[in-house]
Amino acid sequence: MGGQHLPGITMFSCNTSTLGHSTFLLTGFPGLEASHHWVSIPINLICVFSIVGNSIILFLIRTDPALHEPMYIFLSMLAASDLGLCACTFPTMVRLFWLGARELPFDLCAAQMFFIHAFTYVESGVLLAMAFDRFVAIRDPLHYGTILTHSAMAKVGAAILVRAVLLNLPGPILLRRLLFPQISVLSHCYCLHCDLVGLACSDTKINSLFGLVSILLSLGLDSSLIVLSYALILRTVLGIASAGERLKALNTCVSHLCIVLIFYMPKLGLSVLHRVEKHSYPALAVLMANLHFLVPPFMNPIVYCVKSKQIRQGLLKRFQEKRVDVP
């Protein structure tokens, strides 16, 4: 999907292709180049809010003993992955929209691609771990603390991180064997694996197969297991006799279900747009591509601050402490 050029952009020939020494040109909003400063203001505000919001979540969970529970420790992992994703995408957006710098050398582009996909896979893995957390809390509340110990959560976090690295490490290595034009135009304002593979001048079957397997073993597997977890949760909840207890149990899953939808729905929307009318609405395609990375880090802190009483209490307690300290 990433190998096709946007209308109005010069296409560069493979006759001058090189191995690992290409320069990639980032793409902003087609047709709105003169207004990039204004168009980028809301995007930059979203990025700044995402960084501040997730930093606050991390700070609260780290400093408040009441939040040292499995659910909130997994939330801190999610916030950390969101910060990593912001750190990967924000710099190139600022360079493109505010400084007009479109050029990105091959090595920097490949590194950005690795970290973007790695943090995305980490976030997907954490969402799966949080689904398991909710299942254990509802299915076996008496043994919740003994099953999800700090040691067990550390192992889960390490496994998620190792999987993300292993599934993405071959990507940049395999890209180095491909020939690219000396100058290639990207479809977005950051580097993605599918985009780079589509721009290559040489055979990309191995790269495409790797990309497919990587997605199936991460996002595909995680989303399937999350659906299975919620099916088991629903089955368990329906077995509870009291209607009030059933509602209470389901309410503990609302925050997680919201961030799962926030994570997967923009990706589904972008995929549909790329396959239907990408070239008819290039600016919309670019906007959706940006939002599908920007929305989850932006919305996750909001969802948990709104839905979690413990997070709100921790935040209120910090503000009260600051007010006491000021005099």
mmCIF file of C-alpha atoms in Angstrom:
data_model
loop_
_atom_site.group_PDB
_atom_site.id
_atom_site.type_symbol
_atom_site.label_atom_id
_atom_site.label_comp_id
_atom_site.label_asym_id
_atom_site.label_seq_id
_atom_site.Cartn_x
_atom_site.Cartn_y
_atom_site.Cartn_z
ATOM 1 C CA MET A 1 0.000 0.000 0.000
ATOM 2 C CA GLY A 2 2.929 2.322 0.640
ATOM 3 C CA GLY A 3 4.618 1.934 -2.712
ATOM 4 C CA GLN A 4 2.203 4.051 -4.713
ATOM 5 C CA HIS A 5 2.926 7.729 -5.107
ATOM 6 C CA LEU A 6 0.558 10.511 -4.294
ATOM 7 C CA PRO A 7 -0.770 12.670 -7.123
ATOM 8 C CA GLY A 8 1.331 15.662 -8.038
ATOM 9 C CA ILE A 9 4.576 14.236 -6.639
ATOM 10 C CA THR A 10 7.542 13.620 -8.905
ATOM 11 C CA MET A 11 8.359 9.938 -9.352
ATOM 12 C CA PHE A 12 12.033 8.987 -9.318
ATOM 13 C CA SER A 13 13.479 6.350 -11.631
ATOM 14 C CA CYS A 14 14.983 3.033 -10.622
ATOM 15 C CA ASN A 15 17.692 3.591 -13.239
ATOM 16 C CA THR A 16 19.716 5.422 -10.590
ATOM 17 C CA SER A 17 18.979 2.959 -7.758
ATOM 18 C CA THR A 18 21.457 2.454 -4.918
ATOM 19 C CA LEU A 19 21.968 -0.016 -2.090
ATOM 20 C CA GLY A 20 21.454 1.480 1.363
ATOM 21 C CA HIS A 21 22.349 5.062 0.364
ATOM 22 C CA SER A 22 18.943 6.415 -0.645
ATOM 23 C CA THR A 23 17.313 9.597 0.570
ATOM 24 C CA PHE A 24 13.614 9.504 1.442
ATOM 25 C CA LEU A 25 11.305 12.514 1.178
ATOM 26 C CA LEU A 26 8.564 12.843 3.779
ATOM 27 C CA THR A 27 5.053 13.787 2.633
ATOM 28 C CA GLY A 28 2.815 16.266 4.454
ATOM 29 C CA PHE A 29 -0.738 17.109 3.388
ATOM 30 C CA PRO A 30 -0.977 17.130 -0.440
ATOM 31 C CA GLY A 31 -2.434 20.384 -1.728
ATOM 32 C CA LEU A 32 -2.041 22.117 1.644
ATOM 33 C CA GLU A 33 1.710 22.727 1.589
ATOM 34 C CA ALA A 34 1.266 26.499 1.969
ATOM 35 C CA SER A 35 -0.831 25.959 5.121
ATOM 36 C CA HIS A 36 1.341 23.322 6.764
ATOM 37 C CA HIS A 37 2.050 25.551 9.776
ATOM 38 C CA TRP A 38 -1.648 26.002 10.508
ATOM 39 C CA VAL A 39 -2.643 22.431 9.705
ATOM 40 C CA SER A 40 0.072 21.085 11.986
ATOM 41 C CA ILE A 41 -0.965 23.121 15.044
ATOM 42 C CA PRO A 42 -3.673 20.667 16.216
ATOM 43 C CA ILE A 43 -1.357 17.720 15.464
ATOM 44 C CA ASN A 44 1.424 19.282 17.537
ATOM 45 C CA LEU A 45 -0.997 20.041 20.378
ATOM 46 C CA ILE A 46 -2.139 16.404 20.356
ATOM 47 C CA CYS A 47 1.501 15.266 20.539
ATOM 48 C CA VAL A 48 2.296 17.613 23.430
ATOM 49 C CA PHE A 49 -0.834 16.591 25.334
ATOM 50 C CA SER A 50 -0.006 12.908 24.734
ATOM 51 C CA ILE A 51 3.490 13.346 26.174
ATOM 52 C CA VAL A 52 2.235 15.297 29.198
ATOM 53 C CA GLY A 53 -0.742 12.989 29.836
ATOM 54 C CA ASN A 54 1.228 9.749 29.659
ATOM 55 C CA SER A 55 4.055 11.234 31.753
ATOM 56 C CA ILE A 56 1.519 12.135 34.448
ATOM 57 C CA ILE A 57 0.094 8.602 34.361
ATOM 58 C CA LEU A 58 3.594 7.135 34.765
ATOM 59 C CA PHE A 59 4.418 9.538 37.602
ATOM 60 C CA LEU A 60 1.191 8.785 39.501
ATOM 61 C CA ILE A 61 1.586 5.011 39.236
ATOM 62 C CA ARG A 62 5.245 5.164 40.244
ATOM 63 C CA THR A 63 4.731 7.395 43.283
ATOM 64 C CA ASP A 64 1.343 6.243 44.627
ATOM 65 C CA PRO A 65 1.458 2.875 46.494
ATOM 66 C CA ALA A 66 -2.314 2.518 46.050
ATOM 67 C CA LEU A 67 -1.719 2.186 42.286
ATOM 68 C CA HIS A 68 0.850 -0.618 42.571
ATOM 69 C CA GLU A 69 -1.721 -3.163 41.393
ATOM 70 C CA PRO A 70 -1.457 -5.362 38.278
ATOM 71 C CA MET A 71 -4.010 -3.338 36.324
ATOM 72 C CA TYR A 72 -2.129 -0.069 36.874
ATOM 73 C CA ILE A 73 1.308 -1.579 36.350
ATOM 74 C CA PHE A 74 0.119 -2.758 32.929
ATOM 75 C CA LEU A 75 -1.274 0.752 32.387
ATOM 76 C CA SER A 76 2.191 2.177 33.128
ATOM 77 C CA MET A 77 3.624 -0.146 30.458
ATOM 78 C CA LEU A 78 0.998 1.171 28.031
ATOM 79 C CA ALA A 79 1.880 4.779 28.889
ATOM 80 C CA ALA A 80 5.593 4.040 28.376
ATOM 81 C CA SER A 81 4.930 2.532 24.931
ATOM 82 C CA ASP A 82 2.778 5.559 24.031
ATOM 83 C CA LEU A 83 5.634 7.881 25.000
ATOM 84 C CA GLY A 84 7.994 5.805 22.859
ATOM 85 C CA LEU A 85 5.635 6.085 19.893
ATOM 86 C CA CYS A 86 5.413 9.874 20.342
ATOM 87 C CA ALA A 87 9.215 10.094 20.520
ATOM 88 C CA CYS A 88 9.451 8.191 17.205
ATOM 89 C CA THR A 89 6.917 10.206 15.210
ATOM 90 C CA PHE A 90 6.921 13.713 16.726
ATOM 91 C CA PRO A 91 10.443 14.817 15.599
ATOM 92 C CA THR A 92 9.880 14.121 11.893
ATOM 93 C CA MET A 93 6.475 15.849 12.022
ATOM 94 C CA VAL A 94 8.077 18.960 13.534
ATOM 95 C CA ARG A 95 10.911 18.888 10.954
ATOM 96 C CA LEU A 96 8.446 18.564 8.069
ATOM 97 C CA PHE A 97 5.646 20.915 9.108
ATOM 98 C CA TRP A 98 7.636 23.673 10.818
ATOM 99 C CA LEU A 99 11.114 23.519 9.283
ATOM 100 C CA GLY A 100 10.155 22.231 5.826
ATOM 101 C CA ALA A 101 12.823 19.525 6.060
ATOM 102 C CA ARG A 102 11.621 16.548 4.013
ATOM 103 C CA GLU A 103 14.869 14.614 3.534
ATOM 104 C CA LEU A 104 15.584 11.532 5.634
ATOM 105 C CA PRO A 105 18.626 9.282 4.991
ATOM 106 C CA PHE A 106 18.136 5.533 4.665
ATOM 107 C CA ASP A 107 19.619 4.572 8.054
ATOM 108 C CA LEU A 108 17.535 7.115 9.961
ATOM 109 C CA CYS A 109 14.403 6.086 8.087
ATOM 110 C CA ALA A 110 15.041 2.380 8.801
ATOM 111 C CA ALA A 111 15.647 3.138 12.497
ATOM 112 C CA GLN A 112 12.410 5.130 12.750
ATOM 113 C CA MET A 113 10.546 2.305 11.027
ATOM 114 C CA PHE A 114 11.933 -0.219 13.533
ATOM 115 C CA PHE A 115 10.960 1.797 16.605
ATOM 116 C CA ILE A 116 7.498 2.756 15.318
ATOM 117 C CA HIS A 117 6.574 -0.864 14.618
ATOM 118 C CA ALA A 118 8.266 -2.112 17.798
ATOM 119 C CA PHE A 119 6.353 0.284 20.068
ATOM 120 C CA THR A 120 3.127 -0.520 18.211
ATOM 121 C CA TYR A 121 3.682 -4.240 18.875
ATOM 122 C CA VAL A 122 4.514 -3.498 22.522
ATOM 123 C CA GLU A 123 1.242 -1.593 22.899
ATOM 124 C CA SER A 124 -0.689 -4.433 21.290
ATOM 125 C CA GLY A 125 0.960 -6.951 23.634
ATOM 126 C CA VAL A 126 0.196 -4.814 26.697
ATOM 127 C CA LEU A 127 -3.473 -4.569 25.648
ATOM 128 C CA LEU A 128 -3.554 -8.373 25.506
ATOM 129 C CA ALA A 129 -1.949 -8.604 28.967
ATOM 130 C CA MET A 130 -4.555 -6.151 30.291
ATOM 131 C CA ALA A 131 -7.341 -8.308 28.814
ATOM 132 C CA PHE A 132 -5.896 -11.327 30.657
ATOM 133 C CA ASP A 133 -5.711 -9.206 33.823
ATOM 134 C CA ARG A 134 -9.429 -8.390 33.555
ATOM 135 C CA PHE A 135 -10.274 -12.058 32.900
ATOM 136 C CA VAL A 136 -8.364 -13.253 35.987
ATOM 137 C CA ALA A 137 -9.879 -10.460 38.140
ATOM 138 C CA ILE A 138 -13.415 -11.515 37.171
ATOM 139 C CA ARG A 139 -12.928 -15.276 36.817
ATOM 140 C CA ASP A 140 -10.801 -15.927 39.923
ATOM 141 C CA PRO A 141 -10.725 -12.820 42.158
ATOM 142 C CA LEU A 142 -9.569 -14.749 45.241
ATOM 143 C CA HIS A 143 -6.313 -15.799 43.531
ATOM 144 C CA TYR A 144 -5.859 -12.585 41.541
ATOM 145 C CA GLY A 145 -2.928 -11.389 43.669
ATOM 146 C CA THR A 146 -1.172 -14.767 43.633
ATOM 147 C CA ILE A 147 -1.489 -15.236 39.859
ATOM 148 C CA LEU A 148 -0.476 -11.730 38.784
ATOM 149 C CA THR A 149 2.485 -11.171 41.067
ATOM 150 C CA HIS A 150 5.093 -8.465 40.424
ATOM 151 C CA SER A 151 7.476 -11.161 39.231
ATOM 152 C CA ALA A 152 4.903 -12.552 36.791
ATOM 153 C CA MET A 153 4.157 -9.071 35.428
ATOM 154 C CA ALA A 154 7.868 -8.341 34.975
ATOM 155 C CA LYS A 155 8.200 -11.556 32.950
ATOM 156 C CA VAL A 156 5.144 -10.653 30.850
ATOM 157 C CA GLY A 157 6.565 -7.171 30.197
ATOM 158 C CA ALA A 158 9.956 -8.622 29.231
ATOM 159 C CA ALA A 159 8.288 -11.164 26.898
ATOM 160 C CA ILE A 160 6.280 -8.405 25.190
ATOM 161 C CA LEU A 161 9.427 -6.327 24.675
ATOM 162 C CA VAL A 162 11.513 -9.261 23.392
ATOM 163 C CA ARG A 163 8.752 -10.279 20.957
ATOM 164 C CA ALA A 164 8.534 -6.712 19.598
ATOM 165 C CA VAL A 165 12.306 -6.582 19.039
ATOM 166 C CA LEU A 166 12.554 -10.037 17.460
ATOM 167 C CA LEU A 167 9.620 -9.448 15.106
ATOM 168 C CA ASN A 168 11.023 -6.117 13.904
ATOM 169 C CA LEU A 169 14.792 -6.625 13.916
ATOM 170 C CA PRO A 170 14.862 -8.475 10.556
ATOM 171 C CA GLY A 171 12.979 -5.600 8.880
ATOM 172 C CA PRO A 172 15.829 -3.058 8.594
ATOM 173 C CA ILE A 173 18.319 -5.866 7.846
ATOM 174 C CA LEU A 174 16.224 -7.193 4.947
ATOM 175 C CA LEU A 175 15.706 -3.652 3.626
ATOM 176 C CA ARG A 176 19.472 -3.191 3.245
ATOM 177 C CA ARG A 177 19.552 -5.860 0.522
ATOM 178 C CA LEU A 178 17.033 -3.922 -1.600
ATOM 179 C CA LEU A 179 17.777 -1.351 -4.298
ATOM 180 C CA PHE A 180 16.031 2.041 -3.974
ATOM 181 C CA PRO A 181 16.047 5.125 -6.219
ATOM 182 C CA GLN A 182 18.547 7.718 -5.030
ATOM 183 C CA ILE A 183 15.536 9.796 -3.983
ATOM 184 C CA SER A 184 12.229 8.174 -2.982
ATOM 185 C CA VAL A 185 8.977 9.847 -1.943
ATOM 186 C CA LEU A 186 7.221 8.392 1.114
ATOM 187 C CA SER A 187 3.445 8.363 1.515
ATOM 188 C CA HIS A 188 3.528 9.760 5.067
ATOM 189 C CA CYS A 189 5.573 12.014 7.363
ATOM 190 C CA TYR A 190 7.323 8.981 8.886
ATOM 191 C CA CYS A 191 8.773 5.671 7.684
ATOM 192 C CA LEU A 192 6.752 2.451 7.639
ATOM 193 C CA HIS A 193 7.809 -1.004 6.468
ATOM 194 C CA CYS A 194 5.073 -1.360 3.827
ATOM 195 C CA ASP A 195 5.882 2.088 2.446
ATOM 196 C CA LEU A 196 9.608 1.372 2.069
ATOM 197 C CA VAL A 197 9.072 -2.073 0.559
ATOM 198 C CA GLY A 198 6.694 -0.598 -2.016
ATOM 199 C CA LEU A 199 9.354 1.907 -3.137
ATOM 200 C CA ALA A 200 12.076 -0.703 -3.746
ATOM 201 C CA CYS A 201 13.342 -1.431 -7.252
ATOM 202 C CA SER A 202 14.353 -5.047 -6.581
ATOM 203 C CA ASP A 203 12.431 -8.207 -5.650
ATOM 204 C CA THR A 204 10.535 -7.699 -2.368
ATOM 205 C CA LYS A 205 8.831 -11.086 -1.907
ATOM 206 C CA ILE A 206 10.876 -11.960 1.187
ATOM 207 C CA ASN A 207 10.260 -8.525 2.716
ATOM 208 C CA SER A 208 6.521 -8.693 2.024
ATOM 209 C CA LEU A 209 6.322 -12.188 3.510
ATOM 210 C CA PHE A 210 8.231 -11.052 6.580
ATOM 211 C CA GLY A 211 5.874 -8.084 7.008
ATOM 212 C CA LEU A 212 2.806 -10.310 6.773
ATOM 213 C CA VAL A 213 4.160 -12.874 9.250
ATOM 214 C CA SER A 214 5.219 -10.110 11.623
ATOM 215 C CA ILE A 215 1.728 -8.560 11.654
ATOM 216 C CA LEU A 216 -0.007 -11.923 12.032
ATOM 217 C CA LEU A 217 2.210 -12.880 15.002
ATOM 218 C CA SER A 218 1.610 -9.536 16.725
ATOM 219 C CA LEU A 219 -1.503 -7.519 15.940
ATOM 220 C CA GLY A 220 -3.356 -10.482 14.426
ATOM 221 C CA LEU A 221 -2.618 -12.877 17.290
ATOM 222 C CA ASP A 222 -3.182 -10.261 19.994
ATOM 223 C CA SER A 223 -6.522 -9.061 18.624
ATOM 224 C CA SER A 224 -7.770 -12.664 18.323
ATOM 225 C CA LEU A 225 -6.762 -13.471 21.914
ATOM 226 C CA ILE A 226 -8.332 -10.231 23.181
ATOM 227 C CA VAL A 227 -11.628 -11.222 21.525
ATOM 228 C CA LEU A 228 -11.307 -14.688 23.101
ATOM 229 C CA SER A 229 -10.612 -13.126 26.521
ATOM 230 C CA TYR A 230 -13.744 -11.001 26.318
ATOM 231 C CA ALA A 231 -15.798 -13.990 25.200
ATOM 232 C CA LEU A 232 -14.618 -15.837 28.334
ATOM 233 C CA ILE A 233 -15.240 -12.739 30.472
ATOM 234 C CA LEU A 234 -18.790 -12.443 29.114
ATOM 235 C CA ARG A 235 -19.388 -16.135 29.755
ATOM 236 C CA THR A 236 -18.157 -15.738 33.346
ATOM 237 C CA VAL A 237 -20.238 -12.587 33.949
ATOM 238 C CA LEU A 238 -23.409 -14.207 32.635
ATOM 239 C CA GLY A 239 -22.902 -16.946 35.230
ATOM 240 C CA ILE A 240 -23.125 -14.419 38.091
ATOM 241 C CA ALA A 241 -26.537 -14.550 39.752
ATOM 242 C CA SER A 242 -26.842 -10.908 40.862
ATOM 243 C CA ALA A 243 -27.576 -8.328 38.153
ATOM 244 C CA GLY A 244 -25.780 -5.676 40.208
ATOM 245 C CA GLU A 245 -22.643 -7.816 40.463
ATOM 246 C CA ARG A 246 -22.755 -8.529 36.728
ATOM 247 C CA LEU A 247 -22.889 -4.809 35.963
ATOM 248 C CA LYS A 248 -20.090 -4.111 38.444
ATOM 249 C CA ALA A 249 -17.877 -6.779 36.849
ATOM 250 C CA LEU A 250 -18.493 -5.478 33.326
ATOM 251 C CA ASN A 251 -17.818 -1.904 34.442
ATOM 252 C CA THR A 252 -14.242 -2.861 35.374
ATOM 253 C CA CYS A 253 -13.652 -3.705 31.698
ATOM 254 C CA VAL A 254 -15.017 -0.497 30.146
ATOM 255 C CA SER A 255 -11.724 1.459 30.232
ATOM 256 C CA HIS A 256 -9.758 -1.383 28.689
ATOM 257 C CA LEU A 257 -12.392 -2.048 26.032
ATOM 258 C CA CYS A 258 -12.349 1.654 25.078
ATOM 259 C CA ILE A 259 -8.568 1.767 24.570
ATOM 260 C CA VAL A 260 -8.665 -1.511 22.594
ATOM 261 C CA LEU A 261 -11.183 0.066 20.201
ATOM 262 C CA ILE A 262 -9.151 3.305 20.086
ATOM 263 C CA PHE A 263 -6.031 1.287 19.192
ATOM 264 C CA TYR A 264 -7.502 -1.014 16.533
ATOM 265 C CA MET A 265 -10.286 1.063 14.893
ATOM 266 C CA PRO A 266 -8.028 3.769 13.337
ATOM 267 C CA LYS A 267 -5.815 1.014 11.906
ATOM 268 C CA LEU A 268 -8.879 -0.661 10.389
ATOM 269 C CA GLY A 269 -10.114 2.667 8.990
ATOM 270 C CA LEU A 270 -6.725 3.442 7.446
ATOM 271 C CA SER A 271 -6.536 -0.026 5.903
ATOM 272 C CA VAL A 272 -9.997 0.403 4.320
ATOM 273 C CA LEU A 273 -9.111 3.895 3.043
ATOM 274 C CA HIS A 274 -5.899 2.630 1.426
ATOM 275 C CA ARG A 275 -7.826 -0.083 -0.410
ATOM 276 C CA VAL A 276 -10.798 2.029 -1.497
ATOM 277 C CA GLU A 277 -10.193 5.693 -2.387
ATOM 278 C CA LYS A 278 -6.717 6.664 -1.206
ATOM 279 C CA HIS A 279 -5.827 8.552 -4.385
ATOM 280 C CA SER A 280 -9.130 10.432 -4.577
ATOM 281 C CA TYR A 281 -8.580 11.926 -1.125
ATOM 282 C CA PRO A 282 -4.791 12.044 -0.544
ATOM 283 C CA ALA A 283 -5.025 14.640 2.259
ATOM 284 C CA LEU A 284 -7.591 12.467 4.084
ATOM 285 C CA ALA A 285 -5.320 9.439 3.704
ATOM 286 C CA VAL A 286 -2.399 11.354 5.233
ATOM 287 C CA LEU A 287 -4.616 12.684 8.056
ATOM 288 C CA MET A 288 -5.848 9.168 8.860
ATOM 289 C CA ALA A 289 -2.270 7.868 8.755
ATOM 290 C CA ASN A 290 -1.233 10.495 11.307
ATOM 291 C CA LEU A 291 -4.273 9.995 13.520
ATOM 292 C CA HIS A 292 -3.859 6.235 13.697
ATOM 293 C CA PHE A 293 -0.578 6.844 15.558
ATOM 294 C CA LEU A 294 -1.606 10.012 17.406
ATOM 295 C CA VAL A 295 -5.072 9.096 18.734
ATOM 296 C CA PRO A 296 -4.189 6.167 21.072
ATOM 297 C CA PRO A 297 -1.446 8.029 23.027
ATOM 298 C CA PHE A 298 -3.747 11.061 23.207
ATOM 299 C CA MET A 299 -6.892 9.227 24.324
ATOM 300 C CA ASN A 300 -5.484 6.589 26.694
ATOM 301 C CA PRO A 301 -4.722 9.013 29.583
ATOM 302 C CA ILE A 302 -8.113 10.694 29.108
ATOM 303 C CA VAL A 303 -10.008 7.388 29.227
ATOM 304 C CA TYR A 304 -8.278 6.233 32.402
ATOM 305 C CA CYS A 305 -8.551 9.618 34.119
ATOM 306 C CA VAL A 306 -12.289 9.689 33.372
ATOM 307 C CA LYS A 307 -13.073 6.043 34.161
ATOM 308 C CA SER A 308 -10.618 5.186 36.957
ATOM 309 C CA LYS A 309 -11.507 6.484 40.410
ATOM 310 C CA GLN A 310 -8.043 5.567 41.755
ATOM 311 C CA ILE A 311 -6.272 7.589 39.034
ATOM 312 C CA ARG A 312 -8.513 10.591 39.696
ATOM 313 C CA GLN A 313 -7.921 10.319 43.451
ATOM 314 C CA GLY A 314 -4.152 10.062 42.926
ATOM 315 C CA LEU A 315 -4.200 13.115 40.663
ATOM 316 C CA LEU A 316 -6.341 15.085 43.133
ATOM 317 C CA LYS A 317 -4.039 14.119 45.989
ATOM 318 C CA ARG A 318 -1.007 15.434 44.081
ATOM 319 C CA PHE A 319 -2.726 18.748 43.377
ATOM 320 C CA GLN A 320 -3.724 19.075 47.043
ATOM 321 C CA GLU A 321 -0.126 18.406 48.095
ATOM 322 C CA LYS A 322 1.074 21.125 45.696
ATOM 323 C CA ARG A 323 -1.465 23.585 47.089
ATOM 324 C CA VAL A 324 -0.274 22.841 50.631
ATOM 325 C CA ASP A 325 3.377 23.231 49.579
ATOM 326 C CA VAL A 326 2.856 26.614 47.887
ATOM 327 C CA PRO A 327 2.255 28.699 51.100
#
